[in-house]
mmCIF file of C-alpha atoms in Angstrom:
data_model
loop_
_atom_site.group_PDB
_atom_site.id
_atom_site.type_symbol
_atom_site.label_atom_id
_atom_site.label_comp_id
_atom_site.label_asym_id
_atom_site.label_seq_id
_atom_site.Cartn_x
_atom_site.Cartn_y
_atom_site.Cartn_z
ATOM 1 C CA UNK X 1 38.751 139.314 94.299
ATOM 2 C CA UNK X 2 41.614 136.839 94.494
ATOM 3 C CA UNK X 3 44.522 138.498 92.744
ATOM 4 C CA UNK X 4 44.739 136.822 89.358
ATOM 5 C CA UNK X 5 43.156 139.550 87.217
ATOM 6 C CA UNK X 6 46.767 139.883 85.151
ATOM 7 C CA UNK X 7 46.678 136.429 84.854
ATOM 8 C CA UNK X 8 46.348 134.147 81.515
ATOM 9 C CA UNK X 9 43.155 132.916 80.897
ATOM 10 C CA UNK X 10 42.736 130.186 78.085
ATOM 11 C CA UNK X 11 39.635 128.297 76.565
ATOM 12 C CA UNK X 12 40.938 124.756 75.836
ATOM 13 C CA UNK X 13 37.833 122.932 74.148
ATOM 14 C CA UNK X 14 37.609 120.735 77.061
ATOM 15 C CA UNK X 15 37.407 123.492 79.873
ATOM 16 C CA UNK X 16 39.397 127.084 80.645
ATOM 17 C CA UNK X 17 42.822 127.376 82.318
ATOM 18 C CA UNK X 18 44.007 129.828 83.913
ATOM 19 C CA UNK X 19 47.915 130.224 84.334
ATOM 20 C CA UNK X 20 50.607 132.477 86.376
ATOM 21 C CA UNK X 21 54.016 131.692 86.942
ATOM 22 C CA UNK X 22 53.826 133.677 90.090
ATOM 23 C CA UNK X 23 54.558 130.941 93.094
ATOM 24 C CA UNK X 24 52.676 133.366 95.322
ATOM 25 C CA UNK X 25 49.653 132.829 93.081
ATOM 26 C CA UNK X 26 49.459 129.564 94.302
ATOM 27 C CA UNK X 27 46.584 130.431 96.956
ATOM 28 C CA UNK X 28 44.743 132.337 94.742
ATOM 29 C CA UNK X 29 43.901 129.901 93.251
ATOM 30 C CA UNK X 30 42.868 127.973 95.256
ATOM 31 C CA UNK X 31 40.374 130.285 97.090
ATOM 32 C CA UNK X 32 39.261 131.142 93.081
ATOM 33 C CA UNK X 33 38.372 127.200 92.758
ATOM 34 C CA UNK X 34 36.597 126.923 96.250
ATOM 35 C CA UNK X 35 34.744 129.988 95.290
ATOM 36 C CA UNK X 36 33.517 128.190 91.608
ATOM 37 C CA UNK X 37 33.041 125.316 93.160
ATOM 38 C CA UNK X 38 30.583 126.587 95.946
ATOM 39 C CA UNK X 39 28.827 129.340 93.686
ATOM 40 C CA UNK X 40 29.387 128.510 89.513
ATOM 41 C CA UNK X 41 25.574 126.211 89.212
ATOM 42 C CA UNK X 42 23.957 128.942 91.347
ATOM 43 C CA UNK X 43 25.031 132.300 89.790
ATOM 44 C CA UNK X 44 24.706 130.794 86.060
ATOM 45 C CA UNK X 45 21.494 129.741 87.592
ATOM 46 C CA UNK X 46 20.548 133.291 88.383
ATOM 47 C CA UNK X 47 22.374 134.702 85.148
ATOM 48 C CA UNK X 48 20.287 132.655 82.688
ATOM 49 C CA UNK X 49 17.047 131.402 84.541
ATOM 50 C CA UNK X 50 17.668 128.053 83.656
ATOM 51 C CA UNK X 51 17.247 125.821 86.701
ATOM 52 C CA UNK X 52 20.598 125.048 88.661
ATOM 53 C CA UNK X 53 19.909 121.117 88.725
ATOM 54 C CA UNK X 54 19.842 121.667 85.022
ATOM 55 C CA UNK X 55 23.878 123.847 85.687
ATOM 56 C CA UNK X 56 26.354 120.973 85.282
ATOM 57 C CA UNK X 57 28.996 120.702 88.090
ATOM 58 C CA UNK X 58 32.609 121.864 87.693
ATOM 59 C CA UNK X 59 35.489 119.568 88.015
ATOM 60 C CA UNK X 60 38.486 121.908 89.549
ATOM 61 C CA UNK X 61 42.032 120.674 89.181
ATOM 62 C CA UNK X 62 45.541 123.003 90.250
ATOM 63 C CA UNK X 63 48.923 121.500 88.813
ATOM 64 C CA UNK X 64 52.710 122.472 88.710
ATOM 65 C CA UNK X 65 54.725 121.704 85.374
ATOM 66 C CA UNK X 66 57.317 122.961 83.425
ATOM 67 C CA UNK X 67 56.113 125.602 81.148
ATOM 68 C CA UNK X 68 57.257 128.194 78.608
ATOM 69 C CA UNK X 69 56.256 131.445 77.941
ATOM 70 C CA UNK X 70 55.391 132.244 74.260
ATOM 71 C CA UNK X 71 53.711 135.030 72.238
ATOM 72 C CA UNK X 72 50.721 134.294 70.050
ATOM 73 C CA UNK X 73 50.592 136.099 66.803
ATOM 74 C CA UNK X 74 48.438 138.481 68.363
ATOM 75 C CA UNK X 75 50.997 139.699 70.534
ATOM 76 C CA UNK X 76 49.168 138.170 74.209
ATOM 77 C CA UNK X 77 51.212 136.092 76.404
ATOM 78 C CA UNK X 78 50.621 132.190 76.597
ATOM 79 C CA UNK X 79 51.888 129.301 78.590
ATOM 80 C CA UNK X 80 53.130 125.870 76.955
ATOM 81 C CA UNK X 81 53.999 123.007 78.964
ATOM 82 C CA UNK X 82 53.644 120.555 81.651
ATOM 83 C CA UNK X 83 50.420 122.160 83.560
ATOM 84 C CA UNK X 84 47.979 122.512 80.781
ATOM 85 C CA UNK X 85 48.800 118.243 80.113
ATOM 86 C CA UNK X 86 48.196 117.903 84.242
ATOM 87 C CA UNK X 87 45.407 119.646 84.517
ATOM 88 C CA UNK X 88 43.517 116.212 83.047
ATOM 89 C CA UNK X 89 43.626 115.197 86.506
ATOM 90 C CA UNK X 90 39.995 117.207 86.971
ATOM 91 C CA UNK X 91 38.876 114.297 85.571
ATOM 92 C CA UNK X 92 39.268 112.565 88.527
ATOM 93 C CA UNK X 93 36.900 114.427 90.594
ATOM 94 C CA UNK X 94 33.578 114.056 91.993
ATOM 95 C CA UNK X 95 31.093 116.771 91.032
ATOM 96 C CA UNK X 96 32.519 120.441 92.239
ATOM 97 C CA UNK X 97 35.606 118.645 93.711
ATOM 98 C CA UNK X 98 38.920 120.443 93.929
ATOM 99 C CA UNK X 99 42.106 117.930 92.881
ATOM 100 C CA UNK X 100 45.642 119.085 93.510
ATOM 101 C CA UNK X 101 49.287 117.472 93.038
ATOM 102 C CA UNK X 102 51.977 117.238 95.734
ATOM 103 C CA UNK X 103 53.812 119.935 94.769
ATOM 104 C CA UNK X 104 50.527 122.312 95.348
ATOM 105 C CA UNK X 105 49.961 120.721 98.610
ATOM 106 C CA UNK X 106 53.225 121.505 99.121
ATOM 107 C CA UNK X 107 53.171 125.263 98.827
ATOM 108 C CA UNK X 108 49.052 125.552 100.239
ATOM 109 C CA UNK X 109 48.563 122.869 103.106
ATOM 110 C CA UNK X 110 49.637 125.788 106.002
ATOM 111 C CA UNK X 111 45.968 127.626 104.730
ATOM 112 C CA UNK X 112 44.032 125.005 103.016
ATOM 113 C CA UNK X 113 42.384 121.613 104.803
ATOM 114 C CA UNK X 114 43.608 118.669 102.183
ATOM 115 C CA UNK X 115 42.888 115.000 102.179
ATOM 116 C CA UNK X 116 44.834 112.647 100.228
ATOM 117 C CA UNK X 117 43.049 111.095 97.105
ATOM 118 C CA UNK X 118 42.790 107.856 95.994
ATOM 119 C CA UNK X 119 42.241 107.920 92.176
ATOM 120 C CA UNK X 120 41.794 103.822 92.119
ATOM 121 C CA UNK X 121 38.128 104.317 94.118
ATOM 122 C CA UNK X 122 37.422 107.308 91.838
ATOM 123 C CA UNK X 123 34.022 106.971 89.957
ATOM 124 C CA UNK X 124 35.321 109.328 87.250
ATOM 125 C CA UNK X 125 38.553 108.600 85.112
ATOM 126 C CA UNK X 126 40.078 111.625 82.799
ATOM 127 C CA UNK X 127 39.716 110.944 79.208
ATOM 128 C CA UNK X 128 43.123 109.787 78.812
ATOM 129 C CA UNK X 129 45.910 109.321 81.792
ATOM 130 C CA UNK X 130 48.921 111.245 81.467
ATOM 131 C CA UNK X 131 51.239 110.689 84.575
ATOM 132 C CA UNK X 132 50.510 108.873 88.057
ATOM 133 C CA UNK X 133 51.024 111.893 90.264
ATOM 134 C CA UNK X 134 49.854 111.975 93.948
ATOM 135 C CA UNK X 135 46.506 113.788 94.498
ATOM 136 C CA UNK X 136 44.712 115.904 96.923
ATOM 137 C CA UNK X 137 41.572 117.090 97.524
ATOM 138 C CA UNK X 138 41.212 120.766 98.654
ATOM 139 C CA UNK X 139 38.298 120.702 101.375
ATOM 140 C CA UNK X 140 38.388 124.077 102.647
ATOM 141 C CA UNK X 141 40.513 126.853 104.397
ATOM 142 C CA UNK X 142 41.835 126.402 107.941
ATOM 143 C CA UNK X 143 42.003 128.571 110.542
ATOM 144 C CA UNK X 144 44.313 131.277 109.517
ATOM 145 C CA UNK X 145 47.557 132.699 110.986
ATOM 146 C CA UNK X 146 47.066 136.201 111.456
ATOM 147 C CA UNK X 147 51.047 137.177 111.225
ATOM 148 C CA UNK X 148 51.923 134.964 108.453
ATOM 149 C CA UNK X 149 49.024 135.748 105.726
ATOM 150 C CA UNK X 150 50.422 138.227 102.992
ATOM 151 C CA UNK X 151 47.318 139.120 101.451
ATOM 152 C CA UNK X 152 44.255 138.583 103.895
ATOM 153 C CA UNK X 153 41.840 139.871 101.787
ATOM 154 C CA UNK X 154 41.397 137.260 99.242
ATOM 155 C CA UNK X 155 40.790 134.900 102.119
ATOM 156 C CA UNK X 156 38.105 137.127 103.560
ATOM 157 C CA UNK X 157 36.551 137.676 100.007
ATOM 158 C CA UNK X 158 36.741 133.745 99.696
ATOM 159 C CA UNK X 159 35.281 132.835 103.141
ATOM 160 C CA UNK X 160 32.322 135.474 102.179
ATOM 161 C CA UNK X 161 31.712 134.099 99.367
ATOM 162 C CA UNK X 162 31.549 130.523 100.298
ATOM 163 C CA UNK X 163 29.049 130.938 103.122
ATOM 164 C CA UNK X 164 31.591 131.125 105.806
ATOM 165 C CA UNK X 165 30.403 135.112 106.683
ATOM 166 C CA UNK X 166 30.927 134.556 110.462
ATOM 167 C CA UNK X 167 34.420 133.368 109.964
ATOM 168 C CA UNK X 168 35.525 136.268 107.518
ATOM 169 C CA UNK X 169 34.396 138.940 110.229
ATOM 170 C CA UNK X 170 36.233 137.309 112.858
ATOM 171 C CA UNK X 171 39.604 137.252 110.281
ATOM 172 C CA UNK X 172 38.844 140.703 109.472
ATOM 173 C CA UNK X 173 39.038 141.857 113.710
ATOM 174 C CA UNK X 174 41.960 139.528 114.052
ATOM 175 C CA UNK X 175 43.186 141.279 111.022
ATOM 176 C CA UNK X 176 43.291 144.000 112.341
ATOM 177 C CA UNK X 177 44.276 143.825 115.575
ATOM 178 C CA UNK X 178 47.366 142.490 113.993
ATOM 179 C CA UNK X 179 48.052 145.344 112.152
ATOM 180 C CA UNK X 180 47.571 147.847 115.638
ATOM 181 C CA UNK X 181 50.026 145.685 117.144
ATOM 182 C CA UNK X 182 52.516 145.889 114.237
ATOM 183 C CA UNK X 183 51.991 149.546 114.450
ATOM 184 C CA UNK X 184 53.150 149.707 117.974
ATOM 185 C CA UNK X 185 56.481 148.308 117.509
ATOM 186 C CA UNK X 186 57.092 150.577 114.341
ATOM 187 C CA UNK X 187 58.894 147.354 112.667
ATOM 188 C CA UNK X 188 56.762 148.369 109.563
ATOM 189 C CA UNK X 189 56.399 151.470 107.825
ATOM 190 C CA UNK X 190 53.161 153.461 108.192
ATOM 191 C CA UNK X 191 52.540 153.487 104.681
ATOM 192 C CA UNK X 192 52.832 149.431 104.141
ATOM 193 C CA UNK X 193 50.923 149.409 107.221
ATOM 194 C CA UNK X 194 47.849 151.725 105.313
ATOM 195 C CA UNK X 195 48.352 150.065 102.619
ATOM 196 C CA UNK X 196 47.424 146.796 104.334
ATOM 197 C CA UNK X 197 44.729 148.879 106.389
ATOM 198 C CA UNK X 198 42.745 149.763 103.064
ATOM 199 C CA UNK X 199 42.906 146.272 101.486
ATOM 200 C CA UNK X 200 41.312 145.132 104.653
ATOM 201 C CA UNK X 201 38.215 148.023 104.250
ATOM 202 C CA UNK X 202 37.889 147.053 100.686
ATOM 203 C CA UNK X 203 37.363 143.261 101.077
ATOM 204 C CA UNK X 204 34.038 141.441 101.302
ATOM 205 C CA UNK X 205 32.702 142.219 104.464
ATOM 206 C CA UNK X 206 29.729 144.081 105.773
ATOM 207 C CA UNK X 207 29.823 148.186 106.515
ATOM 208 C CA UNK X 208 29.262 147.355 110.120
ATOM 209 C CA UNK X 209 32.577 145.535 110.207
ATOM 210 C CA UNK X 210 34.496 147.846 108.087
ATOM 211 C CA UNK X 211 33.514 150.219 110.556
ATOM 212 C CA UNK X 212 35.226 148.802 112.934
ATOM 213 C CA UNK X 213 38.428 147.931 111.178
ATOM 214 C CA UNK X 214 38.287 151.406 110.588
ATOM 215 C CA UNK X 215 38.188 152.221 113.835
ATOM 216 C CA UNK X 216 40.771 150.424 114.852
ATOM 217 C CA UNK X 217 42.951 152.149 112.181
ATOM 218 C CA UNK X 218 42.018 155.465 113.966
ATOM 219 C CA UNK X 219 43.487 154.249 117.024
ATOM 220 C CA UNK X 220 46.487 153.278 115.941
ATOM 221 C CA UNK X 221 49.468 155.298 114.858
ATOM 222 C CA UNK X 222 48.892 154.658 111.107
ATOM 223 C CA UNK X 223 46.523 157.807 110.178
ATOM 224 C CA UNK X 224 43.962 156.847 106.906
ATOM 225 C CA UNK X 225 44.085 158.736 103.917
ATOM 226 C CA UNK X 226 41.295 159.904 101.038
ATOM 227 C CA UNK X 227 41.367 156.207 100.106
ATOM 228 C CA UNK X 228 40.766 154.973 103.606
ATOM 229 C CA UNK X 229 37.285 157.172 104.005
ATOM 230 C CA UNK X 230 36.810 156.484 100.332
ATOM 231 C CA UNK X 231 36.159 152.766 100.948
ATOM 232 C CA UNK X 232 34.345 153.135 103.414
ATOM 233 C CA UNK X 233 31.963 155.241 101.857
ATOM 234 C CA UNK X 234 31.396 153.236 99.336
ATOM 235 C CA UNK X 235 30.034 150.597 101.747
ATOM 236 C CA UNK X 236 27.658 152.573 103.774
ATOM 237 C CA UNK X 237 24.097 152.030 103.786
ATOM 238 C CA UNK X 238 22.824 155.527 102.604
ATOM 239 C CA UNK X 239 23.869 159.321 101.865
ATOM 240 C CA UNK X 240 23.513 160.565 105.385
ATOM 241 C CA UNK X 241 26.202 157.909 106.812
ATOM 242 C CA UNK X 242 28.400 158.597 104.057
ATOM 243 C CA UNK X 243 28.230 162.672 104.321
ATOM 244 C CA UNK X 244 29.101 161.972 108.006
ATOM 245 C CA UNK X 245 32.356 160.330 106.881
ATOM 246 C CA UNK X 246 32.953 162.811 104.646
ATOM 247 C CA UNK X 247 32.534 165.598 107.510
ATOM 248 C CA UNK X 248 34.758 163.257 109.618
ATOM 249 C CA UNK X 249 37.471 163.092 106.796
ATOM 250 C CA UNK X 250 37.540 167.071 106.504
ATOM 251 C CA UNK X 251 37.826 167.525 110.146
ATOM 252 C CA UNK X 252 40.820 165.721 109.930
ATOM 253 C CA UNK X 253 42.472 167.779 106.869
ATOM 254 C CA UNK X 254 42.036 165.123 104.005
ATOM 255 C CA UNK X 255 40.618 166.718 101.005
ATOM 256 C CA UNK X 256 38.289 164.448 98.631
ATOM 257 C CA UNK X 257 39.041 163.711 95.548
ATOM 258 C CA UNK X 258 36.710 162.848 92.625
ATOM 259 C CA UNK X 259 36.438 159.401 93.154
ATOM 260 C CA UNK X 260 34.736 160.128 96.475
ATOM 261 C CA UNK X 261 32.473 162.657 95.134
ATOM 262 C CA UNK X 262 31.318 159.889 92.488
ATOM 263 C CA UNK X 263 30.726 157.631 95.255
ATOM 264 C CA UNK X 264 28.239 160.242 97.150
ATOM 265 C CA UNK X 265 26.835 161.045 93.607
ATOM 266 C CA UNK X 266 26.063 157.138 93.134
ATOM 267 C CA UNK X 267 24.354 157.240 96.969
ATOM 268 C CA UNK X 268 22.251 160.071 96.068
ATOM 269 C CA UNK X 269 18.419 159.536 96.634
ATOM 270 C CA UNK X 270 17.903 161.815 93.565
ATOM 271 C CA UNK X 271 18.835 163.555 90.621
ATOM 272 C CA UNK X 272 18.871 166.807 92.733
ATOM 273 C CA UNK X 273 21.148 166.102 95.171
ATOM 274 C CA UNK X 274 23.124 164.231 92.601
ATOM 275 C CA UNK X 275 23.426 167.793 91.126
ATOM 276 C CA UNK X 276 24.241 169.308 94.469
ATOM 277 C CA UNK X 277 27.268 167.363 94.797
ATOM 278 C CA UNK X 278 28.927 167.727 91.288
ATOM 279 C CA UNK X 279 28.638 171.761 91.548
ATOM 280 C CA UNK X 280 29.964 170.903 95.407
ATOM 281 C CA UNK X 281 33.043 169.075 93.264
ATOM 282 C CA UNK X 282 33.721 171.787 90.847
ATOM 283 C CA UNK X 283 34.058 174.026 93.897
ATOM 284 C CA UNK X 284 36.932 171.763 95.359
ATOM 285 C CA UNK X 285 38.506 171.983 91.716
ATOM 286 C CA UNK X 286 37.682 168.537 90.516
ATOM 287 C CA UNK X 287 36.461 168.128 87.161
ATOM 288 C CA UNK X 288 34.026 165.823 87.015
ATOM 289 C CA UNK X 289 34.889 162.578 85.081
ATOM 290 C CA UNK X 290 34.766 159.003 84.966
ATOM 291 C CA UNK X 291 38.073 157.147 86.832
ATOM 292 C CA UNK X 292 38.773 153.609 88.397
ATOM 293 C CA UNK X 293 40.430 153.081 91.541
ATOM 294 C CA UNK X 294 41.755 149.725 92.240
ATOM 295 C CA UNK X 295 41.554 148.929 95.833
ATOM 296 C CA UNK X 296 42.156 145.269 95.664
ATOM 297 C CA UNK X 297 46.154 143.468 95.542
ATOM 298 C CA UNK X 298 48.099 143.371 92.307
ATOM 299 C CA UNK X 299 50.784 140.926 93.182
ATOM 300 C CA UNK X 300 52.540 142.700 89.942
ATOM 301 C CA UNK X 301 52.741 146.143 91.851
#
C-alpha cells in the first residue's frame, strides 16, 4: 500500500515498531500511521465483532536515532538504537494522535500538515521520559505537488483510505496529466514514464477513474503494455468490460499473459466460462498456474 512491505517489523511488549533505514521511507510512514490511526478500531471492529468503542485507540509516534543493524540468531535483520528508545514519545499522544520529532518534520512538512506540540499541556505522559525532543503532531496531508511527488500512489492509497476519496481522484487526474506533459518533452524515458503510468492504475481508486488515467496514457506517447490492460482488468466491474479490454489490448498487438487470463477466470459468472477461458489460455501457450504480480513500489528495486 505504502511501500514498507521489506521493512522490519518488531513486537516490543509495549506496542510494534516498524523500522527502515531508507530516508525515502520517511513518508511512508507517515501515510501508514494516518491510515491506522483513521481505520485500526474500525477494521478490528469488523475482524472480530467486538464493538469498536470496546477497540482501544492507537498512540502513533515516528522518530530518527542512531541505529545499528544486527542479525538475530535466526538469521532476520534487526535494528538497535536510538529510535526504538524515542519512539516512547507515543506516549504523549491523545487517542489516535500521530507525534513526530524535528528531524521528521524536517524531511515530511512539504506533504504533511504539522502543528507543533506542547508535551507540558499533554494529558498523557510516556511511562518513563527519555530525552526532551521537539514534537509534532501529523494532522493530515496537504495539497500535493504534482512534479515533485516520487511515488504518488501511496498518497492516493492513503487519501482513499482515510475518507478523503474526492481528493485522491483529483491527485490521480493531476497525476496524470503530469505524466502526458512529461511525455511531451521526452525528458523521461518511455519506460520510467509506464512504469509510473501502471503504479498510478494500480492504486486505490475507482475503475471509473482508472479508466481515465488510462486514457490519458493512450493519448500520450508512452504506449501501455500487458501490465497496463492487466490492471485495469482487474478493476472492472464484470466479465463483459473486462473481455472488451482484452479485445482492445489484442487490437493493439499485446499478447496476454497468464496473469490476465487468471484475472478473467476470477470475473467469471461461472464455472463454465471459467473453463472456457483456461482451454482459451492453453491455446495462447500458457500453462495454467498460480503467479503474483506486484504492481505496487518497492523502493528496494
Amino acid at each position: 500500500m505504502v511501500g514498507l512491505e521489506q521493512e522490519v517489523v518488531k513486537f516490543t511488549g509495549d506496542g510494534w515498531l516498524i523500522m527502515t533505514d531508507k530516508i525515502e521511507l520517511v513518508s511512508s510512514l507517515c501515510c501508514l500511521a494516518l491510515v491506522m490511526a483513521h481505520r485500526f478500531q474500525s477494521e478490528m471492529s469488523d475482524a472480530t465483532g467486538i464493538d469498536v468503542d470496546s477497540i482501544p485507540p492507537l498512540r502513533l509516534a515516528i522518530s530518527f536515532g542512531k541505529d545499528y543493524s544486527v542479525k538475530t540468531p535466526g538469521g532476520n535483520r534487526d535494528w538497535v538504537g536510538d529510535s526504538a528508545r524515542r519512539a516512547v514519545n507515543s506516549g504523549y499522544c491523545e487517542p489516535n494522535a500521530i507525534v513526530i520529532d524535528e528531524t521528521v518534520r524536517g524531511t515530511v512538512h512539504r506533504d504533511f500538515v504539522t502543528e507543533t506540540f506542547d508535551r507540558l499541556t499533554a494529558t498523557t505522559k510516556p511511562k518513563r521520559e527519555e530525552e526532551e525532543l521537539t514534537l509534532y503532531l501529523i494532522k493530515g496531508i496537504k495539497d500535493l505537488a504534482v512534479d515533485g511527488t516520487d511515488v504518488p500512489e501511496h498518497y492516493i492509497n492513503t487519501l482513499t483510505l482515510i475518507g478523503e476519496k474526492l481528493r485522491a481522484r483529483r491527485y490521480a487526474y493531476a497525476f496524470a496529466d503530469y505524466f502526458v506533459e512529461r511525455a511531451r518533452s521526452k525528458d523521461v524515458s518511455a519506460d520510467l514514464l509506464l512504469l509510473k503510468w501502471n503504479r498510478l492504475l494500480a492504486s486505490n481508486i475507482t475503475y471509473e477513474t482508472a479508466s481515465e488515467v488510462f486514457n490519458q496514457l493512450l493519448n500520450s506517447r508512452v504506449r501501455p503494455d500487458v501490465f497496463s490492460y492487466t490492471i485495469l482488468m482487474r478493476k472492472a466491474p464484470n466479465i463483459e468490460v473486462a473481455n472488451r479490454l482484452m479485445t482492445q489490448m489484442k487490437k493493439s498487438g499485446i499478447g496476454p499473459d497468464v496473469v490476465t487470463y487468471n484475472t478473467l477466470i476470477n470475473l467469471a459468472p461461472d464455472y463454465a466460462t471459467a473453463v472456457e477461458l483456461q482451454d482459451e489460455m492453453k491455446k495462447e501457450r500458457n500453462r495454467p498456474r498460480r503467479r503474483h504480480v506486484q504492481y505496487s513500489h518497492h523502493p528496494r528495486a
